Amino acid sequence: MDEMTNIETLQAGLLAEIDAADTPEAVEALRVRALGKSGEITALLKTLGAMTPEQRSAEGPKIHGCREAVTAALTARKAQLETAVLNQKLAAEAVDMSLPADMPPSGSVHPVSQVMDELAEIFADMGFAVATGPEIEDDWHNFTALNIPETHPARAMHDTFYFPDADAEGRAMLLRTHTSPVQIRTMVGGNPPIRIIAPGRVYRSDSDATHTPMFHQIEGLVIDKGITLGHLKWTLETFLKAFFERDDIVLRLRPSYFPFTEPSAEVDVGYKQEKGRRVIGGSGDDEGHGWMEVLGSGMVHPKVIEAAGLDPDEWQGFAFGTGVDRLAMLKYGMDDLRAFFDGDLRWLKHYGFSALDIPTLSGGISA
Ligand code: DAH
């Protein structure tokens, strides 16, 4: 009887204290006091061993009942207090999303990204889709299929970064040296007619004020029936007028050589010298003007069309390629290419674009 009262008193006292505990730490201290190694209920449990079987069957359920009641109370109180702590924290750290920002959003869009968006917008308006290809290429797509066989001097001119191992088909692996392999991938994978641009990163082992080991190109490819140099010239003229946002763009197509085009032309635009800067526009032959090379282009070589699995008697086309970084420098007046990749916040702040400056033909291509 005496023992019974003890258990009841102990239980009632513990439950009252658990109820009054006001931090999770206080609850934990009570748990140790009641159920820890030398806890009060633990001590009671230990007395069971010395009892006669009769005593044990009478006392056992009471002691275990006490332990269960206290354990349940501890768990419940702990959860309650933890919820309260969390709610308090949530209330204290709440952010009112309806308040005006005390700082405008920072960060800016890199000129290269901006120019790529501008180009995609301009060419989308002419019905071109954007195509992509891998930056880790094999030498068949990067060279062979583009009519640059192994012995071709152009391979040496590209300063290629090679990987030590060939792929499963025995093709040498490399970092693509230009975006032209996307021409091949698009022709192999798609059904003509084809009208694509392919912007992206390219790599060459080269580094000075105007060359970085990684830079950006954009490729254009049109494959259809009855395509002529006239289509090429109109497309480039329309593109450059939209890009530089002026109507007085004058092009000069200079005969040139690329293995993957025949005939090939390098495209110059006229510029005039204004306050020590070259401003695109006008004929390069006028007084005080000059010509600046901006693009490589030509009619896709029949061998290239054939390598990509199409019949060159049925399909013709033109292609062009140019450096995106250089286009950005020309349009926005930067003079050192290396600064593009330094990640200098002051440069990015000065030359970067707001995330809200999305180029659209209706709203204006540049910011
Ligand atoms: N792939 C050439 C380069 O990296 C650029 C180029 C020239 C691309 C003429 C073309 C083209 O598509 O027709 O120098």
mmCIF file of C-alpha atoms and ligand atoms in Angstrom:
data_model
loop_
_atom_site.group_PDB
_atom_site.id
_atom_site.type_symbol
_atom_site.label_atom_id
_atom_site.label_comp_id
_atom_site.label_asym_id
_atom_site.label_seq_id
_atom_site.Cartn_x
_atom_site.Cartn_y
_atom_site.Cartn_z
ATOM 1 C CA MET A 1 0.000 0.000 0.000
ATOM 2 C CA ASP A 2 2.851 2.219 1.009
ATOM 3 C CA GLU A 3 4.676 1.478 -2.229
ATOM 4 C CA MET A 4 1.524 2.233 -4.212
ATOM 5 C CA THR A 5 1.270 5.709 -2.703
ATOM 6 C CA ASN A 6 4.942 6.279 -3.450
ATOM 7 C CA ILE A 7 4.478 5.443 -7.117
ATOM 8 C CA GLU A 8 1.373 7.589 -7.384
ATOM 9 C CA THR A 9 3.024 10.518 -5.636
ATOM 10 C CA LEU A 10 6.150 10.215 -7.781
ATOM 11 C CA GLN A 11 4.070 10.049 -10.979
ATOM 12 C CA ALA A 12 1.836 12.976 -10.053
ATOM 13 C CA GLY A 13 4.856 15.078 -9.083
ATOM 14 C CA LEU A 14 6.707 14.293 -12.313
ATOM 15 C CA LEU A 15 3.657 14.956 -14.494
ATOM 16 C CA ALA A 16 3.127 18.321 -12.815
ATOM 17 C CA GLU A 17 6.760 19.282 -13.333
ATOM 18 C CA ILE A 18 6.684 18.137 -16.976
ATOM 19 C CA ASP A 19 3.609 20.263 -17.487
ATOM 20 C CA ALA A 20 5.369 23.263 -15.991
ATOM 21 C CA ALA A 21 8.620 22.803 -17.949
ATOM 22 C CA ASP A 22 8.936 25.733 -20.309
ATOM 23 C CA THR A 23 11.878 24.784 -22.542
ATOM 24 C CA PRO A 24 12.814 21.605 -24.422
ATOM 25 C CA GLU A 25 16.004 21.575 -22.292
ATOM 26 C CA ALA A 26 13.951 21.538 -19.053
ATOM 27 C CA VAL A 27 11.948 18.574 -20.401
ATOM 28 C CA GLU A 28 15.179 16.759 -21.213
ATOM 29 C CA ALA A 29 16.462 17.366 -17.663
ATOM 30 C CA LEU A 30 13.259 15.824 -16.288
ATOM 31 C CA ARG A 31 13.633 12.817 -18.556
ATOM 32 C CA VAL A 32 17.123 12.185 -17.194
ATOM 33 C CA ARG A 33 15.881 12.637 -13.627
ATOM 34 C CA ALA A 34 13.036 10.105 -14.095
ATOM 35 C CA LEU A 35 14.280 7.627 -16.681
ATOM 36 C CA GLY A 36 18.063 8.133 -16.858
ATOM 37 C CA LYS A 37 20.565 5.598 -15.594
ATOM 38 C CA SER A 38 20.053 6.617 -11.973
ATOM 39 C CA GLY A 39 16.595 8.055 -12.497
ATOM 40 C CA GLU A 40 13.743 7.778 -10.016
ATOM 41 C CA ILE A 41 11.584 5.451 -12.143
ATOM 42 C CA THR A 42 14.678 3.481 -13.178
ATOM 43 C CA ALA A 43 15.321 2.881 -9.489
ATOM 44 C CA LEU A 44 11.778 1.582 -9.039
ATOM 45 C CA LEU A 45 12.185 -0.759 -12.008
ATOM 46 C CA LYS A 46 15.321 -2.128 -10.389
ATOM 47 C CA THR A 47 13.350 -3.100 -7.242
ATOM 48 C CA LEU A 48 11.339 -5.611 -9.329
ATOM 49 C CA GLY A 49 14.295 -8.002 -9.397
ATOM 50 C CA ALA A 50 14.330 -8.497 -5.631
ATOM 51 C CA MET A 51 10.568 -9.118 -5.331
ATOM 52 C CA THR A 52 8.766 -12.410 -4.909
ATOM 53 C CA PRO A 53 6.763 -13.467 -7.968
ATOM 54 C CA GLU A 54 3.529 -12.409 -6.203
ATOM 55 C CA GLN A 55 4.846 -8.977 -5.309
ATOM 56 C CA ARG A 56 6.206 -8.588 -8.805
ATOM 57 C CA SER A 57 2.892 -9.363 -10.495
ATOM 58 C CA ALA A 58 1.201 -6.848 -8.233
ATOM 59 C CA GLU A 59 3.832 -4.051 -8.450
ATOM 60 C CA GLY A 60 5.158 -4.629 -11.967
ATOM 61 C CA PRO A 61 2.135 -3.229 -13.851
ATOM 62 C CA LYS A 62 2.023 -0.160 -11.611
ATOM 63 C CA ILE A 63 5.695 0.654 -12.058
ATOM 64 C CA HIS A 64 5.539 0.067 -15.823
ATOM 65 C CA GLY A 65 2.309 2.084 -15.997
ATOM 66 C CA CYS A 66 4.085 4.952 -14.253
ATOM 67 C CA ARG A 67 7.014 4.735 -16.663
ATOM 68 C CA GLU A 68 4.686 4.767 -19.682
ATOM 69 C CA ALA A 69 2.655 7.713 -18.413
ATOM 70 C CA VAL A 70 5.780 9.760 -17.720
ATOM 71 C CA THR A 71 7.372 8.834 -21.076
ATOM 72 C CA ALA A 72 4.200 9.862 -22.935
ATOM 73 C CA ALA A 73 4.001 13.149 -21.040
ATOM 74 C CA LEU A 74 7.670 13.897 -21.776
ATOM 75 C CA THR A 75 7.236 13.238 -25.492
ATOM 76 C CA ALA A 76 4.087 15.331 -25.750
ATOM 77 C CA ARG A 77 5.514 18.272 -23.801
ATOM 78 C CA LYS A 78 8.747 18.198 -25.801
ATOM 79 C CA ALA A 79 6.856 18.309 -29.110
ATOM 80 C CA GLN A 80 4.655 21.119 -27.828
ATOM 81 C CA LEU A 81 7.628 23.225 -26.773
ATOM 82 C CA GLU A 82 9.536 22.562 -29.996
ATOM 83 C CA THR A 83 6.540 23.700 -32.032
ATOM 84 C CA ALA A 84 6.347 26.831 -29.909
ATOM 85 C CA VAL A 85 10.061 27.539 -30.462
ATOM 86 C CA LEU A 86 9.643 27.032 -34.217
ATOM 87 C CA ASN A 87 6.568 29.278 -34.367
ATOM 88 C CA GLN A 88 8.381 31.963 -32.448
ATOM 89 C CA LYS A 89 11.310 31.730 -34.862
ATOM 90 C CA LEU A 90 8.992 31.866 -37.886
ATOM 91 C CA ALA A 91 7.231 34.912 -36.491
ATOM 92 C CA ALA A 92 10.498 36.682 -35.693
ATOM 93 C CA GLU A 93 12.071 35.907 -39.074
ATOM 94 C CA ALA A 94 9.002 36.542 -41.184
ATOM 95 C CA VAL A 95 9.522 38.515 -44.388
ATOM 96 C CA ASP A 96 6.684 40.663 -45.615
ATOM 97 C CA MET A 97 6.767 40.002 -49.328
ATOM 98 C CA SER A 98 4.383 42.893 -49.958
ATOM 99 C CA LEU A 99 6.858 45.506 -48.696
ATOM 100 C CA PRO A 100 8.797 47.492 -51.315
ATOM 101 C CA ALA A 101 12.416 46.310 -51.806
ATOM 102 C CA ASP A 102 14.917 48.507 -49.962
ATOM 103 C CA MET A 103 17.532 47.584 -52.587
ATOM 104 C CA PRO A 104 16.981 46.991 -56.314
ATOM 105 C CA PRO A 105 17.889 43.481 -57.514
ATOM 106 C CA SER A 106 21.634 43.332 -58.274
ATOM 107 C CA GLY A 107 23.505 41.234 -60.793
ATOM 108 C CA SER A 108 23.561 41.712 -64.531
ATOM 109 C CA VAL A 109 23.327 39.803 -67.773
ATOM 110 C CA HIS A 110 26.746 39.326 -69.408
ATOM 111 C CA PRO A 111 27.087 41.078 -72.793
ATOM 112 C CA VAL A 112 27.782 37.698 -74.446
ATOM 113 C CA SER A 113 24.497 36.284 -73.143
ATOM 114 C CA GLN A 114 22.700 39.452 -74.141
ATOM 115 C CA VAL A 115 24.117 39.372 -77.690
ATOM 116 C CA MET A 116 23.249 35.672 -78.039
ATOM 117 C CA ASP A 117 19.665 36.513 -77.050
ATOM 118 C CA GLU A 118 19.648 39.371 -79.555
ATOM 119 C CA LEU A 119 20.889 37.036 -82.309
ATOM 120 C CA ALA A 120 18.318 34.360 -81.475
ATOM 121 C CA GLU A 121 15.578 36.991 -81.619
ATOM 122 C CA ILE A 122 16.753 38.403 -84.959
ATOM 123 C CA PHE A 123 17.095 34.990 -86.604
ATOM 124 C CA ALA A 124 13.860 33.643 -85.115
ATOM 125 C CA ASP A 125 12.112 36.457 -86.987
ATOM 126 C CA MET A 126 13.632 35.075 -90.216
ATOM 127 C CA GLY A 127 12.430 31.566 -89.416
ATOM 128 C CA PHE A 128 15.651 30.136 -87.959
ATOM 129 C CA ALA A 129 15.558 27.695 -85.042
ATOM 130 C CA VAL A 130 18.325 27.517 -82.445
ATOM 131 C CA ALA A 131 20.377 24.279 -82.595
ATOM 132 C CA THR A 132 23.006 23.050 -80.165
ATOM 133 C CA GLY A 133 25.770 20.461 -80.157
ATOM 134 C CA PRO A 134 28.280 19.100 -77.656
ATOM 135 C CA GLU A 135 31.370 21.088 -76.685
ATOM 136 C CA ILE A 136 33.272 17.804 -76.377
ATOM 137 C CA GLU A 137 33.301 16.661 -79.989
ATOM 138 C CA ASP A 138 34.911 13.967 -82.071
ATOM 139 C CA ASP A 139 37.223 14.776 -84.967
ATOM 140 C CA TRP A 140 34.755 13.429 -87.529
ATOM 141 C CA HIS A 141 32.107 16.062 -86.732
ATOM 142 C CA ASN A 142 34.630 18.838 -86.034
ATOM 143 C CA PHE A 143 36.854 18.212 -89.072
ATOM 144 C CA THR A 144 36.382 15.216 -91.374
ATOM 145 C CA ALA A 145 32.700 15.665 -92.212
ATOM 146 C CA LEU A 146 33.397 19.369 -92.805
ATOM 147 C CA ASN A 147 35.790 18.406 -95.592
ATOM 148 C CA ILE A 148 38.878 18.885 -93.435
ATOM 149 C CA PRO A 149 40.683 15.532 -93.808
ATOM 150 C CA GLU A 150 43.462 14.490 -91.450
ATOM 151 C CA THR A 151 46.222 15.889 -93.673
ATOM 152 C CA HIS A 152 44.483 19.244 -94.153
ATOM 153 C CA PRO A 153 46.502 22.256 -92.944
ATOM 154 C CA ALA A 154 43.322 23.727 -91.411
ATOM 155 C CA ARG A 155 43.537 21.103 -88.657
ATOM 156 C CA ALA A 156 46.879 22.477 -87.566
ATOM 157 C CA MET A 157 45.572 26.048 -87.812
ATOM 158 C CA HIS A 158 42.807 25.389 -85.316
ATOM 159 C CA ASP A 159 45.140 24.914 -82.294
ATOM 160 C CA THR A 160 42.945 22.084 -81.091
ATOM 161 C CA PHE A 161 42.705 20.842 -77.515
ATOM 162 C CA TYR A 162 42.675 17.030 -77.828
ATOM 163 C CA PHE A 163 41.688 14.491 -75.173
ATOM 164 C CA PRO A 164 44.182 11.681 -74.523
ATOM 165 C CA ASP A 165 41.738 8.899 -75.459
ATOM 166 C CA ALA A 166 39.636 8.186 -78.525
ATOM 167 C CA ASP A 167 35.941 7.272 -78.279
ATOM 168 C CA ALA A 168 34.479 3.752 -78.710
ATOM 169 C CA GLU A 169 34.469 4.171 -82.489
ATOM 170 C CA GLY A 170 38.151 5.129 -82.504
ATOM 171 C CA ARG A 171 37.461 8.817 -83.207
ATOM 172 C CA ALA A 172 39.843 11.309 -81.599
ATOM 173 C CA MET A 173 38.027 13.427 -79.000
ATOM 174 C CA LEU A 174 38.535 17.161 -78.720
ATOM 175 C CA LEU A 175 37.017 20.420 -77.538
ATOM 176 C CA ARG A 176 35.202 21.753 -80.584
ATOM 177 C CA THR A 177 37.225 24.454 -82.294
ATOM 178 C CA HIS A 178 34.193 26.046 -83.972
ATOM 179 C CA THR A 179 30.389 25.747 -84.041
ATOM 180 C CA SER A 180 30.479 24.286 -87.576
ATOM 181 C CA PRO A 181 30.098 20.653 -86.328
ATOM 182 C CA VAL A 182 26.528 21.616 -85.365
ATOM 183 C CA GLN A 183 25.888 21.924 -89.135
ATOM 184 C CA ILE A 184 26.741 18.240 -89.484
ATOM 185 C CA ARG A 185 24.734 17.159 -86.437
ATOM 186 C CA THR A 186 21.694 19.071 -87.673
ATOM 187 C CA MET A 187 21.867 17.656 -91.194
ATOM 188 C CA VAL A 188 22.453 14.100 -89.936
ATOM 189 C CA GLY A 189 19.618 14.302 -87.452
ATOM 190 C CA GLY A 190 17.040 16.347 -89.299
ATOM 191 C CA ASN A 191 14.896 16.548 -92.370
ATOM 192 C CA PRO A 192 15.606 19.365 -94.800
ATOM 193 C CA PRO A 193 14.654 22.120 -95.382
ATOM 194 C CA ILE A 194 16.833 23.345 -92.513
ATOM 195 C CA ARG A 195 17.213 26.844 -91.125
ATOM 196 C CA ILE A 196 19.215 27.001 -87.925
ATOM 197 C CA ILE A 197 21.613 29.109 -85.963
ATOM 198 C CA ALA A 198 23.956 27.490 -83.458
ATOM 199 C CA PRO A 199 25.459 29.772 -80.815
ATOM 200 C CA GLY A 200 27.898 28.378 -78.278
ATOM 201 C CA ARG A 201 31.314 28.021 -76.712
ATOM 202 C CA VAL A 202 34.349 26.988 -78.736
ATOM 203 C CA TYR A 203 37.948 26.328 -77.682
ATOM 204 C CA ARG A 204 41.393 26.951 -79.119
ATOM 205 C CA SER A 205 44.805 26.943 -77.559
ATOM 206 C CA ASP A 206 45.398 30.641 -78.089
ATOM 207 C CA SER A 207 45.632 33.610 -75.717
ATOM 208 C CA ASP A 208 46.312 37.359 -76.110
ATOM 209 C CA ALA A 209 44.324 40.632 -76.059
ATOM 210 C CA THR A 210 42.028 39.462 -78.846
ATOM 211 C CA HIS A 211 42.115 35.669 -78.284
ATOM 212 C CA THR A 212 41.009 33.624 -75.272
ATOM 213 C CA PRO A 213 41.204 29.799 -75.048
ATOM 214 C CA MET A 214 37.399 29.736 -74.806
ATOM 215 C CA PHE A 215 35.264 32.078 -76.861
ATOM 216 C CA HIS A 216 31.835 32.139 -78.483
ATOM 217 C CA GLN A 217 30.718 31.639 -82.051
ATOM 218 C CA ILE A 218 27.447 31.563 -83.855
ATOM 219 C CA GLU A 219 26.896 29.377 -86.868
ATOM 220 C CA GLY A 220 24.144 29.686 -89.426
ATOM 221 C CA LEU A 221 22.953 26.994 -91.814
ATOM 222 C CA VAL A 222 20.270 26.955 -94.472
ATOM 223 C CA ILE A 223 19.617 23.800 -96.510
ATOM 224 C CA ASP A 224 16.849 23.840 -99.083
ATOM 225 C CA LYS A 225 16.289 23.599 -102.839
ATOM 226 C CA GLY A 226 17.521 26.296 -105.197
ATOM 227 C CA ILE A 227 19.475 28.262 -102.574
ATOM 228 C CA THR A 228 21.907 30.828 -104.009
ATOM 229 C CA LEU A 229 24.534 33.334 -102.880
ATOM 230 C CA GLY A 230 21.808 35.979 -103.198
ATOM 231 C CA HIS A 231 19.888 34.365 -100.326
ATOM 232 C CA LEU A 232 23.069 34.373 -98.267
ATOM 233 C CA LYS A 233 23.756 38.041 -98.910
ATOM 234 C CA TRP A 234 20.185 39.103 -98.146
ATOM 235 C CA THR A 235 20.165 37.093 -94.909
ATOM 236 C CA LEU A 236 23.451 38.562 -93.689
ATOM 237 C CA GLU A 237 22.442 42.089 -94.638
ATOM 238 C CA THR A 238 19.097 41.762 -92.861
ATOM 239 C CA PHE A 239 20.806 40.263 -89.813
ATOM 240 C CA LEU A 240 23.508 42.943 -89.574
ATOM 241 C CA LYS A 241 21.022 45.793 -90.064
ATOM 242 C CA ALA A 242 18.866 44.425 -87.252
ATOM 243 C CA PHE A 243 21.874 43.733 -85.016
ATOM 244 C CA PHE A 244 23.555 47.135 -85.401
ATOM 245 C CA GLU A 245 20.148 48.804 -85.641
ATOM 246 C CA ARG A 246 20.902 50.915 -88.653
ATOM 247 C CA ASP A 247 19.841 50.852 -92.289
ATOM 248 C CA ASP A 248 23.074 52.180 -93.766
ATOM 249 C CA ILE A 249 24.954 48.884 -93.316
ATOM 250 C CA VAL A 250 27.001 48.147 -96.445
ATOM 251 C CA LEU A 251 28.435 44.658 -97.002
ATOM 252 C CA ARG A 252 31.387 43.621 -99.088
ATOM 253 C CA LEU A 253 31.715 39.934 -99.933
ATOM 254 C CA ARG A 254 35.368 39.063 -100.500
ATOM 255 C CA PRO A 255 36.253 35.750 -102.183
ATOM 256 C CA SER A 256 37.946 33.533 -99.620
ATOM 257 C CA TYR A 257 38.524 29.907 -98.750
ATOM 258 C CA PHE A 258 36.939 27.576 -96.204
ATOM 259 C CA PRO A 259 37.097 23.807 -96.703
ATOM 260 C CA PHE A 260 33.363 23.400 -95.968
ATOM 261 C CA THR A 261 32.046 26.036 -98.388
ATOM 262 C CA GLU A 262 32.426 26.538 -102.138
ATOM 263 C CA PRO A 263 32.465 29.312 -103.118
ATOM 264 C CA SER A 264 33.502 30.964 -99.852
ATOM 265 C CA ALA A 265 33.307 34.606 -98.939
ATOM 266 C CA GLU A 266 34.520 36.715 -96.099
ATOM 267 C CA VAL A 267 32.068 39.447 -95.268
ATOM 268 C CA ASP A 268 33.225 42.958 -94.444
ATOM 269 C CA VAL A 269 31.056 45.799 -93.175
ATOM 270 C CA GLY A 270 31.795 49.447 -93.824
ATOM 271 C CA TYR A 271 32.584 51.677 -90.844
ATOM 272 C CA LYS A 272 33.555 55.244 -90.234
ATOM 273 C CA GLN A 273 36.028 56.592 -87.742
ATOM 274 C CA GLU A 274 34.274 58.772 -85.171
ATOM 275 C CA LYS A 275 36.123 60.268 -82.191
ATOM 276 C CA GLY A 276 38.752 57.555 -82.368
ATOM 277 C CA ARG A 277 36.151 54.799 -82.504
ATOM 278 C CA ARG A 278 34.945 52.672 -85.376
ATOM 279 C CA VAL A 279 31.234 53.129 -85.943
ATOM 280 C CA ILE A 280 29.547 50.588 -88.203
ATOM 281 C CA GLY A 281 27.718 52.066 -91.186
ATOM 282 C CA GLY A 282 28.221 53.451 -94.642
ATOM 283 C CA SER A 283 30.441 52.193 -97.448
ATOM 284 C CA GLY A 284 33.976 51.393 -96.426
ATOM 285 C CA ASP A 285 35.213 53.012 -99.631
ATOM 286 C CA ASP A 286 34.111 56.531 -98.653
ATOM 287 C CA GLU A 287 36.574 59.149 -97.427
ATOM 288 C CA GLY A 288 37.597 58.388 -93.817
ATOM 289 C CA HIS A 289 35.843 55.021 -93.900
ATOM 290 C CA GLY A 290 37.139 51.457 -93.903
ATOM 291 C CA TRP A 291 36.108 47.817 -94.156
ATOM 292 C CA MET A 292 36.024 45.452 -91.213
ATOM 293 C CA GLU A 293 35.752 41.689 -91.497
ATOM 294 C CA VAL A 294 32.810 40.334 -89.511
ATOM 295 C CA LEU A 295 31.860 36.920 -90.913
ATOM 296 C CA GLY A 296 32.971 33.831 -92.775
ATOM 297 C CA SER A 297 30.439 32.327 -95.133
ATOM 298 C CA GLY A 298 29.762 30.460 -98.321
ATOM 299 C CA MET A 299 27.692 27.879 -100.149
ATOM 300 C CA VAL A 300 27.806 24.550 -98.294
ATOM 301 C CA HIS A 301 30.300 22.262 -100.070
ATOM 302 C CA PRO A 302 28.599 19.275 -101.788
ATOM 303 C CA LYS A 303 31.041 16.971 -99.967
ATOM 304 C CA VAL A 304 29.750 18.273 -96.633
ATOM 305 C CA ILE A 305 26.124 17.726 -97.636
ATOM 306 C CA GLU A 306 27.036 14.222 -98.747
ATOM 307 C CA ALA A 307 29.021 13.432 -95.580
ATOM 308 C CA ALA A 308 25.934 14.356 -93.560
ATOM 309 C CA GLY A 309 23.850 11.849 -95.539
ATOM 310 C CA LEU A 310 21.961 14.161 -97.905
ATOM 311 C CA ASP A 311 21.974 14.173 -101.712
ATOM 312 C CA PRO A 312 23.892 17.269 -102.883
ATOM 313 C CA ASP A 313 22.127 17.151 -106.260
ATOM 314 C CA GLU A 314 18.840 17.675 -104.478
ATOM 315 C CA TRP A 315 19.840 19.951 -101.562
ATOM 316 C CA GLN A 316 21.922 23.125 -101.524
ATOM 317 C CA GLY A 317 22.513 25.711 -98.915
ATOM 318 C CA PHE A 318 24.629 28.388 -97.359
ATOM 319 C CA ALA A 319 26.440 28.659 -94.052
ATOM 320 C CA PHE A 320 28.096 31.378 -92.071
ATOM 321 C CA GLY A 321 30.004 31.700 -88.848
ATOM 322 C CA THR A 322 31.251 34.508 -86.700
ATOM 323 C CA GLY A 323 32.543 35.367 -83.235
ATOM 324 C CA VAL A 324 29.884 36.423 -80.753
ATOM 325 C CA ASP A 325 32.386 38.108 -78.435
ATOM 326 C CA ARG A 326 33.663 40.243 -81.280
ATOM 327 C CA LEU A 327 30.134 41.217 -82.302
ATOM 328 C CA ALA A 328 29.495 42.266 -78.697
ATOM 329 C CA MET A 329 32.737 44.283 -78.631
ATOM 330 C CA LEU A 330 31.843 46.044 -81.882
ATOM 331 C CA LYS A 331 28.309 46.873 -80.826
ATOM 332 C CA TYR A 332 28.917 47.862 -77.230
ATOM 333 C CA GLY A 333 32.419 49.328 -77.494
ATOM 334 C CA MET A 334 34.622 47.068 -75.376
ATOM 335 C CA ASP A 335 38.234 46.753 -76.463
ATOM 336 C CA ASP A 336 39.784 43.922 -74.428
ATOM 337 C CA LEU A 337 38.342 40.455 -74.906
ATOM 338 C CA ARG A 338 40.039 39.095 -71.765
ATOM 339 C CA ALA A 339 37.844 41.303 -69.561
ATOM 340 C CA PHE A 340 34.856 39.247 -70.794
ATOM 341 C CA PHE A 341 36.040 36.297 -68.727
ATOM 342 C CA ASP A 342 37.680 37.978 -65.710
ATOM 343 C CA GLY A 343 34.467 38.081 -63.676
ATOM 344 C CA ASP A 344 35.299 41.618 -62.480
ATOM 345 C CA LEU A 345 32.104 42.945 -60.869
ATOM 346 C CA ARG A 346 32.903 46.547 -61.852
ATOM 347 C CA TRP A 347 33.176 45.521 -65.507
ATOM 348 C CA LEU A 348 29.972 43.482 -65.305
ATOM 349 C CA LYS A 349 28.153 46.363 -63.664
ATOM 350 C CA HIS A 350 29.326 48.731 -66.372
ATOM 351 C CA TYR A 351 28.810 46.552 -69.443
ATOM 352 C CA GLY A 352 26.157 44.138 -68.170
ATOM 353 C CA PHE A 353 22.453 44.337 -68.892
ATOM 354 C CA SER A 354 19.446 44.320 -66.620
ATOM 355 C CA ALA A 355 17.692 40.974 -66.419
ATOM 356 C CA LEU A 356 14.624 42.855 -67.594
ATOM 357 C CA ASP A 357 16.283 44.015 -70.847
ATOM 358 C CA ILE A 358 14.929 41.169 -72.935
ATOM 359 C CA PRO A 359 15.708 41.815 -76.589
ATOM 360 C CA THR A 360 12.634 41.792 -78.772
ATOM 361 C CA LEU A 361 12.169 43.066 -82.302
ATOM 362 C CA SER A 362 9.134 45.095 -81.292
ATOM 363 C CA GLY A 363 10.649 46.518 -78.134
ATOM 364 C CA GLY A 364 14.110 47.131 -79.558
ATOM 365 C CA ILE A 365 16.969 44.698 -79.916
ATOM 366 C CA SER A 366 19.383 46.501 -77.648
ATOM 367 C CA ALA A 367 18.837 47.973 -74.227
HETATM 368 N N1 DAH B 1 34.130 27.734 -88.759
HETATM 369 C C1 DAH B 1 34.841 28.923 -89.218
HETATM 370 C C2 DAH B 1 35.869 29.318 -88.184
HETATM 371 O O1 DAH B 1 35.763 28.946 -87.058
HETATM 372 C C3 DAH B 1 33.884 30.046 -89.461
HETATM 373 C C4 DAH B 1 33.005 29.806 -90.642
HETATM 374 C C5 DAH B 1 33.395 30.227 -91.904
HETATM 375 C C6 DAH B 1 31.798 29.158 -90.497
HETATM 376 C C7 DAH B 1 32.602 30.020 -92.996
HETATM 377 C C8 DAH B 1 30.988 28.930 -91.594
HETATM 378 C C9 DAH B 1 31.403 29.379 -92.853
HETATM 379 O O2 DAH B 1 29.815 28.311 -91.524
HETATM 380 O O3 DAH B 1 30.602 29.174 -93.921
HETATM 381 O O4 DAH B 1 36.774 30.034 -88.502
#
